[in-house]
mmCIF file with all atom_site columns, C-alpha atoms in Angstrom:
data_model
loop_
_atom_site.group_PDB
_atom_site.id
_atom_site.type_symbol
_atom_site.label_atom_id
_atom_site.label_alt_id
_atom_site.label_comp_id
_atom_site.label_asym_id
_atom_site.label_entity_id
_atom_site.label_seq_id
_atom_site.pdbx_PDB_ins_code
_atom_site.Cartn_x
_atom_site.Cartn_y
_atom_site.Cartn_z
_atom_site.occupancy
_atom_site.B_iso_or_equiv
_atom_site.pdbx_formal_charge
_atom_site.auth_seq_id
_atom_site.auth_comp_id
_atom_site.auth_asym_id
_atom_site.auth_atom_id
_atom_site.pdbx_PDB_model_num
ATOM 1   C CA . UNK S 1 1   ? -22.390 6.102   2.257   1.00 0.00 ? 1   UNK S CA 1
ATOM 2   C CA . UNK S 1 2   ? -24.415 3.942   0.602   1.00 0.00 ? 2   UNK S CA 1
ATOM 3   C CA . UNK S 1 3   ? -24.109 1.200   -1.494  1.00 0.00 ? 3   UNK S CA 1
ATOM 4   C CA . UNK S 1 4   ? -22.900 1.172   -5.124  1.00 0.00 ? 4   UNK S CA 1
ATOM 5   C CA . UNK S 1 5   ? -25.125 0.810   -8.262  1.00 0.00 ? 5   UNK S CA 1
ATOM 6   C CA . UNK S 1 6   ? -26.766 -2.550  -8.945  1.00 0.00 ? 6   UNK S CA 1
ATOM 7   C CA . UNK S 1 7   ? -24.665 -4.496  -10.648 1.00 0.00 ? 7   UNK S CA 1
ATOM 8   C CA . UNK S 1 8   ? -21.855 -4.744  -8.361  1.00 0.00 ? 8   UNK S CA 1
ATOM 9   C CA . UNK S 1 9   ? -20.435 -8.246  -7.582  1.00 0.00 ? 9   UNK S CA 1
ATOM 10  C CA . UNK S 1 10  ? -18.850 -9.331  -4.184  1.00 0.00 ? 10  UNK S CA 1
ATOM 11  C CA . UNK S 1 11  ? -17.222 -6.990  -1.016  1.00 0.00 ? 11  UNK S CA 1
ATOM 12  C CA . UNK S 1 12  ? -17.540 -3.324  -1.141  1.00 0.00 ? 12  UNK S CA 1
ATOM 13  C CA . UNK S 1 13  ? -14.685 -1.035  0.089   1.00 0.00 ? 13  UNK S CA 1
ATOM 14  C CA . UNK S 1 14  ? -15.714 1.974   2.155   1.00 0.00 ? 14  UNK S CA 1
ATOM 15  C CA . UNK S 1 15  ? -13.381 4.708   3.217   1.00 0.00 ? 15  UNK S CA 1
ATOM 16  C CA . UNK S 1 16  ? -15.905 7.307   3.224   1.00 0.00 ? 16  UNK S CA 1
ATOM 17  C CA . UNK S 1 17  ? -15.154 9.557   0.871   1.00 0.00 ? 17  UNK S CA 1
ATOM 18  C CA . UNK S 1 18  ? -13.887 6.614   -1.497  1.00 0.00 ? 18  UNK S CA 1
ATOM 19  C CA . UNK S 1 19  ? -16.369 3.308   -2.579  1.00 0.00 ? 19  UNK S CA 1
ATOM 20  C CA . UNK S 1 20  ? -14.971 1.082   -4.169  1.00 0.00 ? 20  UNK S CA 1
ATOM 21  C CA . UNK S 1 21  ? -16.546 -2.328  -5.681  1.00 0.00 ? 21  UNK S CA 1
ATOM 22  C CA . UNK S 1 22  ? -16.269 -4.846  -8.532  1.00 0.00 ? 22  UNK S CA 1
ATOM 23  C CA . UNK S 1 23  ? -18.749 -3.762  -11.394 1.00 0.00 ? 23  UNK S CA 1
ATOM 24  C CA . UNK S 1 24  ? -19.471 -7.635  -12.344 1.00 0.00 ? 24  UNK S CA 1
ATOM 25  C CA . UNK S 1 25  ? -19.810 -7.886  -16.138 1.00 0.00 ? 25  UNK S CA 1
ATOM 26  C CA . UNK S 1 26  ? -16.307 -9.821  -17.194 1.00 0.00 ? 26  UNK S CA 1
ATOM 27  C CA . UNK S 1 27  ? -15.757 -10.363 -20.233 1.00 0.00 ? 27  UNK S CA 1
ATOM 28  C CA . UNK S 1 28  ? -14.365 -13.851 -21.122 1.00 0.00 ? 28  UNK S CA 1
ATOM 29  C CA . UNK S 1 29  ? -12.048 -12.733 -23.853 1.00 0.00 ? 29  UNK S CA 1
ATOM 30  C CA . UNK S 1 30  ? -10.318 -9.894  -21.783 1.00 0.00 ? 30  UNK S CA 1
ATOM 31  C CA . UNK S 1 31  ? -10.048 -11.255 -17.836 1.00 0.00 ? 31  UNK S CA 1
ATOM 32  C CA . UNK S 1 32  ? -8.336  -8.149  -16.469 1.00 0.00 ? 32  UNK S CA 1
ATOM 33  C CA . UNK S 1 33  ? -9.432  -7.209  -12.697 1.00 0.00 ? 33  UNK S CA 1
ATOM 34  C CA . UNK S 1 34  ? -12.372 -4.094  -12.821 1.00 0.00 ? 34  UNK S CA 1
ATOM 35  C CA . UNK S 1 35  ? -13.010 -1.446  -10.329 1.00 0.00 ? 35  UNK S CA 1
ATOM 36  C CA . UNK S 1 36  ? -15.835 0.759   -10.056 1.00 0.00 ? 36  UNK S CA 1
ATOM 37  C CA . UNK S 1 37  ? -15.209 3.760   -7.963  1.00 0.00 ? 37  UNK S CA 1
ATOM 38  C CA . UNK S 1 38  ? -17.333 6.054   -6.442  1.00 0.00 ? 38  UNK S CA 1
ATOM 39  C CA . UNK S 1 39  ? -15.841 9.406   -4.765  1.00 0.00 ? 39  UNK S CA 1
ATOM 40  C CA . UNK S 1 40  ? -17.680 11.619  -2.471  1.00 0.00 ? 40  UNK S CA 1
ATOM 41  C CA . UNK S 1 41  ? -17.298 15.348  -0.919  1.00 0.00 ? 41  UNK S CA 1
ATOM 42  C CA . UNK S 1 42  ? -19.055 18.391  0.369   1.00 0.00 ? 42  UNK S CA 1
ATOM 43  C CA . UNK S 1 43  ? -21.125 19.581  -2.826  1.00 0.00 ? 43  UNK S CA 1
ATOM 44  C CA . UNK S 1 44  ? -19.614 16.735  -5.186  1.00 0.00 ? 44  UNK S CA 1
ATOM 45  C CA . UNK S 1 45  ? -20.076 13.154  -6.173  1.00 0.00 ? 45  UNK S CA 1
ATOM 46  C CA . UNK S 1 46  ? -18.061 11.052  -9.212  1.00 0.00 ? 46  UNK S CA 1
ATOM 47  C CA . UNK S 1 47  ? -19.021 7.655   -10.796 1.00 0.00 ? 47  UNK S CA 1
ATOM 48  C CA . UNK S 1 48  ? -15.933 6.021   -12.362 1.00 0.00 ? 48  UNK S CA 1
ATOM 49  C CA . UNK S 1 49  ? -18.307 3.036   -13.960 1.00 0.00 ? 49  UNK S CA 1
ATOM 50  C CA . UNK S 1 50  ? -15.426 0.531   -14.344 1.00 0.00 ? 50  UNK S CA 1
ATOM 51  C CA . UNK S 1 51  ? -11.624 0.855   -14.350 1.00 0.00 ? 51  UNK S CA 1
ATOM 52  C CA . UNK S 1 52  ? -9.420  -1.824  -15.439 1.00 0.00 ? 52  UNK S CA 1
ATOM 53  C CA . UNK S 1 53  ? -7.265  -1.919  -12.126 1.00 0.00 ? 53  UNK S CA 1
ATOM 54  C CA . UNK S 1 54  ? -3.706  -3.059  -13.434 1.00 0.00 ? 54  UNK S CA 1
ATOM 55  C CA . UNK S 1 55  ? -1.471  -0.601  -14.791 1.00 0.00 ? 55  UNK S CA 1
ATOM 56  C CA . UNK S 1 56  ? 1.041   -0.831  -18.221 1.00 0.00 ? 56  UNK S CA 1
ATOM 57  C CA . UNK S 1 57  ? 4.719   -1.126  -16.193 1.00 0.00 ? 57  UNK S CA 1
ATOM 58  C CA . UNK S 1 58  ? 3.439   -2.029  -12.722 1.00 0.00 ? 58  UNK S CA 1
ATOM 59  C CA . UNK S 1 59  ? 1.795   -3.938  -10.344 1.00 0.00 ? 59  UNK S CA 1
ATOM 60  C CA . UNK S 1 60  ? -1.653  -4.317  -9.882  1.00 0.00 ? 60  UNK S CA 1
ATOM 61  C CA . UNK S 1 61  ? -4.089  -1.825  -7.406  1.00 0.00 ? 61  UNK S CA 1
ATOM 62  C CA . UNK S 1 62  ? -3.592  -4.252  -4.424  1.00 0.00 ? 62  UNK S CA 1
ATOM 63  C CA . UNK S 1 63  ? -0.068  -4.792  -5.170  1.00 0.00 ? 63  UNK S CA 1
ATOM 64  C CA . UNK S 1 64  ? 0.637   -1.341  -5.311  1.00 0.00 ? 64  UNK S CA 1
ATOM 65  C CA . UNK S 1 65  ? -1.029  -0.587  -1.523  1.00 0.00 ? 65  UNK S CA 1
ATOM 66  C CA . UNK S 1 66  ? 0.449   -3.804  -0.316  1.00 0.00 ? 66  UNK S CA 1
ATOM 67  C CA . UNK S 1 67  ? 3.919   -2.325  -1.370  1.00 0.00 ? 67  UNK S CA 1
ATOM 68  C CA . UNK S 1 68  ? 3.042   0.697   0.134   1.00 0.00 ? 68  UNK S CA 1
ATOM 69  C CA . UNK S 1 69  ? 2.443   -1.429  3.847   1.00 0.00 ? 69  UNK S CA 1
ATOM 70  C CA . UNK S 1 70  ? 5.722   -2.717  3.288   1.00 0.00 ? 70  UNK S CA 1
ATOM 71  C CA . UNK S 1 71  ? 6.945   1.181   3.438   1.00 0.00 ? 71  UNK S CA 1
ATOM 72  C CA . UNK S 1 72  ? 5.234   2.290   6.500   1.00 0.00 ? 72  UNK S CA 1
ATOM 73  C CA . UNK S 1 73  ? 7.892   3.930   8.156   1.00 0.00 ? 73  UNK S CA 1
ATOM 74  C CA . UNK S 1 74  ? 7.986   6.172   5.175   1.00 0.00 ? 74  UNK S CA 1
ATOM 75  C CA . UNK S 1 75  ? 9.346   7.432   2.218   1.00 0.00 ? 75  UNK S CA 1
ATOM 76  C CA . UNK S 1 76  ? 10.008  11.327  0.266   1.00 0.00 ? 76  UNK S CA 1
ATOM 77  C CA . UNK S 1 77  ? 7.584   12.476  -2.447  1.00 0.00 ? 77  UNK S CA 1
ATOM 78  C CA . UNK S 1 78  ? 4.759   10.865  -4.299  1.00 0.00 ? 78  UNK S CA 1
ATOM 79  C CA . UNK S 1 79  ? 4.378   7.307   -4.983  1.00 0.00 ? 79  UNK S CA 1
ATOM 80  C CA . UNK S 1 80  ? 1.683   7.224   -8.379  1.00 0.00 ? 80  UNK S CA 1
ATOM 81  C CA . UNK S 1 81  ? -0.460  4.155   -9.754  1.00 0.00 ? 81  UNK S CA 1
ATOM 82  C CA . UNK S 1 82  ? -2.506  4.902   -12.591 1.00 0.00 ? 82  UNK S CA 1
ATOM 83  C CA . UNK S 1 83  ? -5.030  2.151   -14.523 1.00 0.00 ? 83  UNK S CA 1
ATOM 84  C CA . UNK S 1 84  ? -4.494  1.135   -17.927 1.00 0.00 ? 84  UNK S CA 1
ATOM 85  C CA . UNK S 1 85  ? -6.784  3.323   -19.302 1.00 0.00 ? 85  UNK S CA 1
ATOM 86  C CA . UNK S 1 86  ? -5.512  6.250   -17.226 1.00 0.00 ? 86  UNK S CA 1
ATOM 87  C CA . UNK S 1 87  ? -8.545  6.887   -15.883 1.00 0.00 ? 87  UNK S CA 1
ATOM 88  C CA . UNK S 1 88  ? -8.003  6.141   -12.466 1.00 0.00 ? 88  UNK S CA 1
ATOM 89  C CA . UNK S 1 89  ? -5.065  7.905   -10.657 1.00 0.00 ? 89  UNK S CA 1
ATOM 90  C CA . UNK S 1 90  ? -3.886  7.295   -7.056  1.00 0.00 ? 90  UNK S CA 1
ATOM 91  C CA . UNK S 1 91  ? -1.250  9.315   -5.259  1.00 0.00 ? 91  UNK S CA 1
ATOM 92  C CA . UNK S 1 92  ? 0.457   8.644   -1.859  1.00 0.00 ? 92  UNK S CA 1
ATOM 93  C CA . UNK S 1 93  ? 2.280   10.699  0.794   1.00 0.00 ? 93  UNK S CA 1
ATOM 94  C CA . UNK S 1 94  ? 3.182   9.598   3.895   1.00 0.00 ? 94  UNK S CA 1
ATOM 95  C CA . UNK S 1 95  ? 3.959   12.344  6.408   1.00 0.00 ? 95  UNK S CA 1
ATOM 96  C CA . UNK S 1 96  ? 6.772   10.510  8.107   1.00 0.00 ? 96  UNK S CA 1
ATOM 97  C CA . UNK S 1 97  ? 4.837   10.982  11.522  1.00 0.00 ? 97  UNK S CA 1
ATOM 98  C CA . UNK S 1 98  ? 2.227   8.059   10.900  1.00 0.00 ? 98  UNK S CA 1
ATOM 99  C CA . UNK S 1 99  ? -0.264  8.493   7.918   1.00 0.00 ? 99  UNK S CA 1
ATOM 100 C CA . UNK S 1 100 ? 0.074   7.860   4.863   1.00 0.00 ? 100 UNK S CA 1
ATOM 101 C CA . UNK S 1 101 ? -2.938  10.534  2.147   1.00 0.00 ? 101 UNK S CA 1
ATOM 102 C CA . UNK S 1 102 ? -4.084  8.874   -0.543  1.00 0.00 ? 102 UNK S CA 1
ATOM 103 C CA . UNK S 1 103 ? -5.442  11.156  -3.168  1.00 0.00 ? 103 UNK S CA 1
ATOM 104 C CA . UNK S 1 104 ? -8.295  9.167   -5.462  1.00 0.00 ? 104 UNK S CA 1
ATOM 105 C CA . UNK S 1 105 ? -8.725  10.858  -8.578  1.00 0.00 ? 105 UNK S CA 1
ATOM 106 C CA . UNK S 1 106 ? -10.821 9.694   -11.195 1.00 0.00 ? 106 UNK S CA 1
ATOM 107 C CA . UNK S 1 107 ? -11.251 11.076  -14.923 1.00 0.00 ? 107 UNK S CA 1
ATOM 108 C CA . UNK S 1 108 ? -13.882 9.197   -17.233 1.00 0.00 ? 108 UNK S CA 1
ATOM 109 C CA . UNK S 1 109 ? -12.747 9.806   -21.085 1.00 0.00 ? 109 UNK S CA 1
ATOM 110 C CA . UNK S 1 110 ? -14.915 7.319   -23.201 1.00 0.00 ? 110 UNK S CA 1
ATOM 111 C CA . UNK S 1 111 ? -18.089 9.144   -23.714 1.00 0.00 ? 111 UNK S CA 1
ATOM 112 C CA . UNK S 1 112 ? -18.504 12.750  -25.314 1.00 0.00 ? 112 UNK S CA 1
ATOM 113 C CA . UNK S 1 113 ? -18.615 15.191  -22.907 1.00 0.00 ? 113 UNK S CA 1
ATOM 114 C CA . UNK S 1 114 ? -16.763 13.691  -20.543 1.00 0.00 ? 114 UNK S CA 1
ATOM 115 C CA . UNK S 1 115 ? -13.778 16.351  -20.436 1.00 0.00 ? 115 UNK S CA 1
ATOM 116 C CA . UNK S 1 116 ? -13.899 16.073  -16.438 1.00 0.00 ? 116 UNK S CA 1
ATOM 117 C CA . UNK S 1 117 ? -11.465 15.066  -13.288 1.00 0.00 ? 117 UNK S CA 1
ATOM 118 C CA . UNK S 1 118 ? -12.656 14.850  -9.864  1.00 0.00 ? 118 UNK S CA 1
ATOM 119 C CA . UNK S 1 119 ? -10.456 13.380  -6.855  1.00 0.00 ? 119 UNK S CA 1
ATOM 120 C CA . UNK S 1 120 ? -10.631 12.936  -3.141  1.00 0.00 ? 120 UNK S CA 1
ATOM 121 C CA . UNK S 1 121 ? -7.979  12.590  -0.466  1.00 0.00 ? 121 UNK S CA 1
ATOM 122 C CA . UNK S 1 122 ? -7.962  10.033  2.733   1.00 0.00 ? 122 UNK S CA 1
ATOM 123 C CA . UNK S 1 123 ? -6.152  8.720   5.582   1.00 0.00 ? 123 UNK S CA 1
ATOM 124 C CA . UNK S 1 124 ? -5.288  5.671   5.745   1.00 0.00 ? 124 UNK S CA 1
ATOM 125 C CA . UNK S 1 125 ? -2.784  4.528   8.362   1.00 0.00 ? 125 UNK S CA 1
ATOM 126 C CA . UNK S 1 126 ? 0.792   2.924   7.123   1.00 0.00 ? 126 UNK S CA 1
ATOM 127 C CA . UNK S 1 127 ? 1.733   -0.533  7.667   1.00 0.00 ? 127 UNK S CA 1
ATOM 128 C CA . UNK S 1 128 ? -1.757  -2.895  9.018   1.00 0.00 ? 128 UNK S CA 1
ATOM 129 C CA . UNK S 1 129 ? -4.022  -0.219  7.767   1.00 0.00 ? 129 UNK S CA 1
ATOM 130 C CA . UNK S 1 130 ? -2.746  -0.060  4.072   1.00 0.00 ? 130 UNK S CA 1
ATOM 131 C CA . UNK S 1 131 ? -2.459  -4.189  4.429   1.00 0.00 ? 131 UNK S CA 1
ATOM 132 C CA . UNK S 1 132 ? -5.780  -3.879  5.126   1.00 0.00 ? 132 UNK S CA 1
ATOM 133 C CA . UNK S 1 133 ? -6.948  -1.872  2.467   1.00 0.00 ? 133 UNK S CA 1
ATOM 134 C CA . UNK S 1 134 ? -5.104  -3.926  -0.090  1.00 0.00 ? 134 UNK S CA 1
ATOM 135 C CA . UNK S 1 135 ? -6.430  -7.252  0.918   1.00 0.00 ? 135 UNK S CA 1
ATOM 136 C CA . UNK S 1 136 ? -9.687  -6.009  0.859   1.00 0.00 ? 136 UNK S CA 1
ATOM 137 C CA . UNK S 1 137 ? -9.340  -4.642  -2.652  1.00 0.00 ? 137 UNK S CA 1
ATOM 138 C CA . UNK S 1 138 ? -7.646  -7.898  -3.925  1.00 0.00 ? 138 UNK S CA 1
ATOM 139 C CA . UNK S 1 139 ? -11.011 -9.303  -2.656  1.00 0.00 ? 139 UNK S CA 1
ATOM 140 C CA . UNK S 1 140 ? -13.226 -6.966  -4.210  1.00 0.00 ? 140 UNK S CA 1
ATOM 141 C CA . UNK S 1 141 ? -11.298 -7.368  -7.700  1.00 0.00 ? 141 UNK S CA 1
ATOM 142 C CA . UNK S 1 142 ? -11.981 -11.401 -6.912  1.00 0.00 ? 142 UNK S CA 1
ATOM 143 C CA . UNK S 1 143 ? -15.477 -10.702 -7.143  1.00 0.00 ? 143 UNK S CA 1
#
């Protein structure tokens, strides 16, 4: 899949459709964790440049999919985290058989023009999978 712009500082998370990485850039005055994602398809391809990856009422990205480990034997419905800025959405469904879909959706709003939403879905398996992923995000967010 490649790897992400220049720029990027640290581990990169791959989960093929999804590329996730730490943009580098922090600025000294406002330390909150940033996420670039990239999100891939047949046909399509989406930059999200930098997302600030807490949320207003909630936990933080890895926090979220480390509480989502913690319900692998399942749950009913969607379970939402969403950035700060809203411009970074992530959905979860767990079929109650074994995987959990996480749908990536990403929707840039702080140029002109940028009226646009774009989103991806993966598997990711419940429990030491989604550990997995969150560890590896809290690492990428460490830079």
């Amino acid at each position: 899949m490649g790897r992400p712009e220049s720029g990027a500082v640290g581990p990169v998370v791959d989960l093929g459709a999804v590329l996730l990485w730490n943009p580098g850039g922090a600025d000294p005055e406002h330390p909150l964790p940033k996420v670039a994602v990239r999100l891939r398809a047949e046909g399509m391809t989406a930059l999200l440049p930098e997302a600030v990856a807490v949320n207003r009422d909630g936990p933080s990205l890895p926090d979220f999919l480390a509480g989502l480990a913690e319900s692998f034997a399942g749950w009913e419905g969607e379970r939402r985290w969403e950035s700060l800025d809203r411009d970074l959405l992530l959905t979860a469904t767990h079929d109650g058989r074994g995987a959990v879909a996480l749908r990536w959706e990403v929707a840039p709003w702080r140029g002109p023009g940028t009226g646009w939403r774009a989103s991806v879905v993966v598997a990711v398996e419940p429990g030491e999978g989604m550990r997995g992923l969150a560890e590896d995000v809290r690492e990428v967010l460490a830079g």
